[in-house]
Amino acid sequence: MDTSGAQEYDRLQELKTFDETKAGVKGLVDSGLQKIPKIFVRPAEELAKDLNYKKAQIEVPVIDLGDLEKTHRHKQIVEEVRIASETWGFFRVVNHGISLNVLDEMLDAIQKFNEQDVDEKKKYYTRDNMRRVRFNSNFDLFASRTASWRDSLAISFLDPDQINSDDLPAICRKSVIEYSKLVNNLGNILFGLLSEALGLQPEYLRKMDCSDGHLFTCNYYPACPEPDLTLGITKHSDLGFLTILLQNQIDGLQIFFQNQWVDVQPIRGALVINIGDLLQLVSNGKFTSNKHRVVANRLGPRISIACFFSGPINMDKVFYGPIKELISEENPPVYKEVLLSDYMAKAFTVGVDENFLVNYCKG
Ligand code: OGA
Ligand code: NI
């Protein structure tokens, strides 16, 4: 008898049963469970490996964007962005122009969406990636080895004015629209700074349409009764060009840096910025798309809103490869050119994969 097959079947059945509740991880927690279901438990060898890592006492850089318009400060900021993007692939920004009030309202709106009546929430539950508004638990539930302790509401903005506001859940509509506009502006500013940090004209990355459209993934990580056995998001790097992350005050995000896990402690009002795989690719490896994860927490809920800038996803025939100006005899292209639609389709099929860029885009 093929026992491994039988185990696989059980797992699939459990995943289906969980998915069909359409109530996500929050639904499990609300049912009062004290032990997490097996589909969320990481394999023993993975848990054991994790114990070997030291906990680092270093901090992710904080960059103050105030006075960006002043020439001498502007230069310093570009330099800080360059260093952080080359080494960490991560930095935090303060004085970025989005008020604390808007940030708090956005976090609050997403908390309310998740904590409303479950029947209302279920209306948005789907795995159809063509839908512009999608609520589900683990977009890669059926592809991943272990399920993660999180529910997510994904919203695609092809361009900032295009989303039909009636499509958005009423409970978070106003905040989502407002935050979307402001975070889109900030994205444009950051693409300017990143272009300069690569030694290019400020318009360069924007002209490559890197800032076209964005995707929100609004994550809700319920308190977990056995946080050591699972994760909120497994180790990965982000697929797009750039991510702007807003998080509430509950810890969880960690960056893998110099072979250690570094906590990104929440700073009220700050946003976390990270380089994605596509920016590593077009910068020919000059900028680093760093690996990160979210650990589960006994406290909760942790809420985060990730805004991914991933280029014009709705268009055919968009290719991205290493930027010509960054290539020379000493710096031959490290990555091949990719067709954006293929790249994204592949990424969604594979699910969260920590080696996606290396596996699919190496020149
Ligand atoms: C992501 C991510 C981190 C967080 O959505 O890609 O890394 O804190 N999120 O939710
Ligand atoms: Ni991420």
Coordinates of C-alpha atoms and ligand atoms in Angstrom, one line a residue:
M1 CA 0.0 0.0 0.0
D2 CA 1.3 3.5 -0.8
T3 CA 1.1 5.1 2.6
S4 CA 2.8 8.3 1.5
G5 CA 0.0 8.7 -1.1
A6 CA -2.6 8.2 1.6
Q7 CA -1.0 10.9 3.8
E8 CA -1.0 13.3 0.9
Y9 CA -4.7 12.6 0.4
D10 CA -5.5 13.4 4.0
R11 CA -3.6 16.7 3.8
L12 CA -5.4 17.7 0.6
Q13 CA -8.8 16.8 2.3
E14 CA -7.9 18.9 5.3
L15 CA -6.8 21.8 3.1
K16 CA -10.1 21.6 1.2
T17 CA -12.2 21.4 4.4
F18 CA -10.4 24.5 5.8
D19 CA -10.7 26.4 2.5
E20 CA -14.4 25.6 2.3
T21 CA -15.1 27.3 5.6
K22 CA -14.2 30.6 3.9
A23 CA -13.6 31.8 7.4
G24 CA -9.8 31.7 7.3
V25 CA -7.4 31.3 10.2
K26 CA -9.5 33.8 12.1
G27 CA -12.4 31.3 11.9
L28 CA -10.2 28.6 13.5
V29 CA -9.2 30.9 16.3
D30 CA -12.8 32.0 16.9
S31 CA -13.8 28.4 17.3
G32 CA -11.5 28.4 20.4
L33 CA -9.0 25.9 19.3
Q34 CA -5.9 25.5 21.5
K35 CA -3.7 23.4 19.2
I36 CA -3.0 24.4 15.6
P37 CA -4.2 22.0 12.9
K38 CA -1.5 19.8 11.3
I39 CA -1.7 21.6 7.9
F40 CA 0.0 24.6 9.7
V41 CA 2.7 22.7 11.4
R42 CA 6.2 23.1 9.9
P43 CA 8.2 19.9 9.3
A44 CA 10.4 18.9 12.2
E45 CA 13.7 19.4 10.3
E46 CA 12.7 22.9 9.4
L47 CA 11.9 23.8 13.0
A48 CA 15.2 22.2 14.1
K49 CA 17.2 24.2 11.5
D50 CA 15.7 27.5 12.8
L51 CA 17.1 26.9 16.2
N52 CA 20.6 27.3 14.8
Y53 CA 20.2 30.9 13.9
K54 CA 21.4 33.6 16.2
K55 CA 19.1 36.5 16.9
A56 CA 20.8 39.7 15.7
Q57 CA 20.9 42.9 17.6
I58 CA 21.3 45.1 14.6
E59 CA 18.6 47.5 13.2
V60 CA 17.3 48.0 9.7
P61 CA 18.3 51.6 8.6
V62 CA 15.8 54.4 9.1
I63 CA 15.8 57.1 6.4
D64 CA 14.3 60.5 7.2
L65 CA 12.7 61.8 4.0
G66 CA 11.9 65.3 5.4
D67 CA 13.8 68.0 3.6
L68 CA 14.0 65.9 0.5
E69 CA 13.7 69.1 -1.6
K70 CA 16.8 70.7 -0.1
T71 CA 19.8 70.0 -2.4
H72 CA 22.3 68.9 0.2
R73 CA 19.9 66.7 2.1
H74 CA 18.6 65.2 -1.2
K75 CA 22.1 64.0 -2.0
Q76 CA 22.5 62.4 1.4
I77 CA 19.1 60.7 1.1
V78 CA 20.0 59.2 -2.3
E79 CA 23.3 57.9 -0.7
E80 CA 21.4 56.4 2.3
V81 CA 18.9 54.8 -0.1
R82 CA 21.8 53.4 -2.2
I83 CA 23.6 51.9 0.7
A84 CA 20.5 50.3 2.2
S85 CA 19.3 49.0 -1.2
E86 CA 22.7 47.4 -1.9
T87 CA 23.2 45.8 1.5
W88 CA 19.9 45.2 3.3
G89 CA 17.5 45.5 0.4
F90 CA 15.3 47.0 3.2
F91 CA 15.0 50.4 4.9
R92 CA 12.4 52.2 6.9
V93 CA 11.2 55.7 6.1
V94 CA 9.9 58.5 8.4
N95 CA 8.6 62.0 7.4
H96 CA 7.4 60.4 4.2
G97 CA 4.4 62.6 3.8
I98 CA 1.6 60.2 4.8
S99 CA 0.0 61.3 8.1
L100 CA -0.2 59.1 11.1
N101 CA -4.0 59.6 11.0
V102 CA -4.2 58.1 7.5
L103 CA -2.0 55.2 8.4
D104 CA -4.0 54.4 11.6
E105 CA -7.3 54.6 9.7
M106 CA -6.0 52.2 7.1
L107 CA -4.9 49.7 9.7
D108 CA -8.2 50.1 11.5
A109 CA -10.2 49.6 8.3
I110 CA -8.4 46.3 7.6
Q111 CA -9.0 45.2 11.2
K112 CA -12.7 46.0 10.8
F113 CA -12.9 44.1 7.5
N114 CA -11.5 41.0 9.1
E115 CA -13.5 41.3 12.3
Q116 CA -16.9 41.9 10.7
D117 CA -19.6 39.3 10.4
V118 CA -18.1 36.3 8.7
D119 CA -20.9 36.0 6.2
E120 CA -20.2 39.5 4.9
K121 CA -16.5 38.6 4.6
K122 CA -17.2 35.3 2.8
K123 CA -18.7 37.2 -0.2
Y124 CA -15.1 38.2 -1.1
Y125 CA -13.6 34.8 -0.6
T126 CA -12.0 33.5 -3.8
R127 CA -9.0 32.0 -5.4
D128 CA -9.7 33.5 -8.8
N129 CA -6.7 35.8 -9.5
M130 CA -8.6 37.7 -12.2
R131 CA -10.8 39.2 -9.5
R132 CA -9.6 42.6 -8.5
V133 CA -10.7 42.1 -4.8
R134 CA -9.9 38.8 -3.3
F135 CA -10.1 37.6 0.3
N136 CA -8.6 34.2 1.2
S137 CA -6.3 32.4 3.5
N138 CA -2.9 31.6 2.0
F139 CA -3.1 32.5 -1.8
D140 CA -0.8 29.4 -2.3
L141 CA -2.7 27.1 0.1
F142 CA -2.7 24.2 -2.3
A143 CA 0.9 24.7 -3.6
S144 CA 2.8 25.3 -0.3
R145 CA 4.3 22.6 1.9
T146 CA 2.9 24.2 5.1
A147 CA 0.0 26.6 5.4
S148 CA 0.7 29.9 7.1
W149 CA -1.1 31.6 10.0
R150 CA -2.7 34.5 8.1
D151 CA -5.7 35.7 6.1
S152 CA -5.4 38.2 3.4
L153 CA -7.4 40.7 1.4
A154 CA -5.8 41.4 -2.0
I155 CA -6.8 44.5 -4.0
S156 CA -5.3 45.1 -7.5
F157 CA -5.1 48.7 -8.7
L158 CA -4.2 48.7 -12.3
D159 CA -3.9 52.4 -12.2
P160 CA -4.9 54.5 -9.2
D161 CA -8.0 56.0 -10.7
Q162 CA -9.3 52.8 -12.3
I163 CA -10.7 50.7 -9.4
N164 CA -14.4 50.9 -9.2
S165 CA -15.0 51.9 -5.7
D166 CA -18.2 49.9 -5.5
D167 CA -16.1 46.7 -5.9
L168 CA -14.3 47.5 -2.6
P169 CA -15.8 46.2 0.6
A170 CA -17.8 49.1 2.1
I171 CA -16.2 48.7 5.5
C172 CA -12.8 49.7 4.3
R173 CA -13.5 51.5 1.0
K174 CA -12.8 55.1 2.1
S175 CA -9.5 54.3 3.8
V176 CA -8.3 52.0 1.0
I177 CA -8.9 54.7 -1.7
E178 CA -7.2 57.4 0.3
Y179 CA -4.2 55.3 1.3
S180 CA -3.8 54.0 -2.2
K181 CA -3.4 57.5 -3.7
L182 CA -0.9 58.6 -1.0
V183 CA 1.1 55.4 -1.2
N184 CA 1.2 55.7 -5.0
N185 CA 2.7 59.1 -4.6
L186 CA 5.3 57.9 -2.2
G187 CA 6.1 55.0 -4.6
N188 CA 6.8 57.6 -7.3
I189 CA 9.1 59.5 -5.0
L190 CA 11.0 56.3 -4.0
F191 CA 11.4 55.2 -7.7
G192 CA 13.0 58.6 -8.3
L193 CA 15.4 58.2 -5.4
L194 CA 16.2 54.6 -6.4
S195 CA 16.9 55.7 -10.0
E196 CA 19.4 58.3 -8.7
A197 CA 20.9 55.8 -6.4
L198 CA 21.6 53.6 -9.5
G199 CA 23.3 56.6 -11.1
L200 CA 20.4 57.2 -13.5
Q201 CA 18.1 60.1 -14.2
P202 CA 15.4 60.4 -11.6
E203 CA 12.7 59.6 -14.2
Y204 CA 14.4 56.4 -15.3
L205 CA 12.5 53.7 -13.4
R206 CA 9.2 55.5 -13.7
K207 CA 9.7 55.7 -17.5
M208 CA 10.2 51.9 -17.4
D209 CA 6.7 51.8 -15.9
C210 CA 7.9 50.3 -12.6
S211 CA 5.4 52.4 -10.7
D212 CA 2.4 51.5 -12.9
G213 CA -0.3 50.0 -10.9
H214 CA 0.0 48.4 -7.5
L215 CA -1.3 45.6 -5.5
F216 CA -2.3 45.7 -1.9
T217 CA -2.1 42.6 0.2
C218 CA -3.7 43.4 3.5
N219 CA -2.6 40.7 6.0
Y220 CA -4.4 39.7 9.2
Y221 CA -2.3 37.4 11.5
P222 CA -4.5 36.3 14.3
A223 CA -3.0 35.5 17.7
C224 CA -1.6 32.0 17.5
P225 CA -1.8 29.4 20.4
E226 CA 1.4 27.6 19.3
P227 CA 3.5 30.3 17.6
D228 CA 6.7 28.2 17.6
L229 CA 5.2 25.6 15.3
T230 CA 4.1 27.7 12.4
L231 CA 4.8 31.0 10.5
G232 CA 2.8 34.0 9.4
I233 CA 4.6 34.0 6.1
T234 CA 7.3 31.6 5.1
K235 CA 10.8 32.9 4.0
H236 CA 10.5 34.6 0.6
S237 CA 11.6 37.7 -1.3
D238 CA 9.0 39.9 -3.0
L239 CA 8.3 39.4 -6.7
G240 CA 7.8 43.0 -7.9
F241 CA 10.0 46.0 -8.1
L242 CA 9.3 47.6 -4.7
T243 CA 7.2 47.0 -1.6
I244 CA 5.9 49.6 0.8
L245 CA 4.7 48.0 4.0
L246 CA 2.6 49.4 6.7
Q247 CA 2.4 47.4 10.0
N248 CA 0.7 47.8 13.3
Q249 CA 2.5 47.5 16.6
I250 CA 2.6 43.7 16.9
D251 CA 6.0 42.2 16.1
G252 CA 6.6 39.5 13.5
L253 CA 8.5 40.7 10.5
Q254 CA 12.1 39.4 10.3
I255 CA 14.7 39.9 7.6
F256 CA 17.4 37.3 6.9
F257 CA 20.6 39.4 7.0
Q258 CA 24.2 38.1 7.3
N259 CA 22.9 34.7 8.1
Q260 CA 20.8 35.9 11.1
W261 CA 17.1 36.8 11.5
V262 CA 16.7 40.5 12.3
D263 CA 13.5 41.7 13.8
V264 CA 11.9 44.7 12.1
Q265 CA 10.4 46.3 15.1
P266 CA 7.4 48.5 14.3
I267 CA 8.0 52.2 14.6
R268 CA 4.7 54.2 14.8
G269 CA 4.3 56.3 11.6
A270 CA 7.2 54.6 9.8
L271 CA 6.9 52.6 6.6
V272 CA 9.1 49.6 5.7
I273 CA 10.4 49.7 2.1
N274 CA 12.0 46.7 0.4
I275 CA 13.5 46.0 -3.0
G276 CA 11.8 43.2 -4.9
D277 CA 13.1 40.6 -7.3
L278 CA 12.4 42.6 -10.4
L279 CA 14.4 45.5 -9.2
Q280 CA 17.3 43.2 -8.4
L281 CA 16.9 41.9 -11.9
V282 CA 16.8 45.3 -13.7
S283 CA 19.6 46.6 -11.5
N284 CA 21.6 43.6 -12.6
G285 CA 22.1 42.6 -9.0
K286 CA 23.3 45.9 -7.7
F287 CA 20.2 46.1 -5.4
T288 CA 19.3 43.2 -3.3
S289 CA 15.9 41.7 -3.0
N290 CA 16.3 40.3 0.5
K291 CA 14.6 37.3 2.1
H292 CA 12.1 37.9 4.9
R293 CA 9.3 36.2 6.8
V294 CA 6.7 36.8 9.5
V295 CA 6.8 34.7 12.6
A296 CA 3.5 33.8 14.4
N297 CA 2.8 35.6 17.7
R298 CA 0.9 34.7 20.8
L299 CA -0.3 38.3 20.7
G300 CA -2.6 39.5 18.0
P301 CA -3.9 40.4 15.6
R302 CA -0.9 41.6 13.7
I303 CA -2.0 43.6 10.7
S304 CA 0.1 44.7 7.8
I305 CA -0.6 46.2 4.4
A306 CA 1.9 45.5 1.7
C307 CA 1.8 47.6 -1.4
F308 CA 3.6 45.9 -4.2
F309 CA 4.7 47.8 -7.3
S310 CA 5.1 45.2 -10.0
G311 CA 4.8 47.0 -13.3
P312 CA 1.9 47.1 -15.8
I313 CA 0.6 43.6 -15.2
N314 CA -2.4 43.9 -17.5
M315 CA -0.3 44.5 -20.6
D316 CA 1.1 42.0 -23.0
K317 CA 4.6 42.1 -24.3
V318 CA 6.3 43.9 -21.5
F319 CA 9.8 42.7 -21.0
Y320 CA 12.3 43.4 -18.2
G321 CA 16.0 42.8 -18.3
P322 CA 19.1 44.3 -16.8
I323 CA 19.3 48.1 -17.6
K324 CA 21.7 48.8 -20.5
E325 CA 23.5 51.6 -18.7
L326 CA 24.4 49.3 -15.8
I327 CA 26.0 46.7 -18.0
S328 CA 29.6 46.8 -19.2
E329 CA 32.4 44.4 -20.0
E330 CA 33.2 44.2 -16.3
N331 CA 29.5 43.9 -15.4
P332 CA 28.0 41.4 -17.8
P333 CA 24.2 40.7 -17.4
V334 CA 23.5 38.4 -14.5
Y335 CA 19.9 37.9 -15.4
K336 CA 18.0 37.2 -18.7
E337 CA 15.1 39.3 -20.0
V338 CA 11.8 38.1 -18.7
L339 CA 8.3 38.6 -20.2
L340 CA 6.4 40.1 -17.3
S341 CA 3.1 38.2 -17.8
D342 CA 5.0 34.9 -17.9
Y343 CA 7.0 35.8 -14.9
M344 CA 3.9 36.6 -12.9
A345 CA 2.0 33.6 -14.1
K346 CA 4.9 31.4 -13.1
A347 CA 5.2 33.0 -9.7
F348 CA 1.6 32.5 -8.8
T349 CA 1.7 28.9 -9.8
V350 CA 4.9 28.2 -7.8
G351 CA 3.6 30.1 -4.7
V352 CA 6.0 31.5 -2.1
D353 CA 9.4 30.2 -3.2
E354 CA 12.5 31.6 -1.7
N355 CA 14.7 31.0 -4.8
F356 CA 12.3 32.1 -7.5
L357 CA 14.6 34.7 -9.1
V358 CA 17.6 32.3 -9.2
N359 CA 15.5 29.4 -10.5
Y360 CA 13.7 31.3 -13.3
C361 CA 15.6 34.4 -14.3
K362 CA 19.3 33.5 -14.1
G363 CA 21.1 34.6 -17.3
Ligands
OGA1 C1 4.6 40.1 2.1 C2 5.3 40.3 3.4 C3 5.3 41.1 5.6 C4 4.3 41.5 6.7 O1 3.3 40.3 2.1 O2 5.3 39.8 1.1 O3 6.5 40.0 3.4 O4 4.8 42.1 7.6 N1 4.6 40.8 4.4 O5 3.1 41.2 6.5
NI2 NI 7.3 39.9 1.5

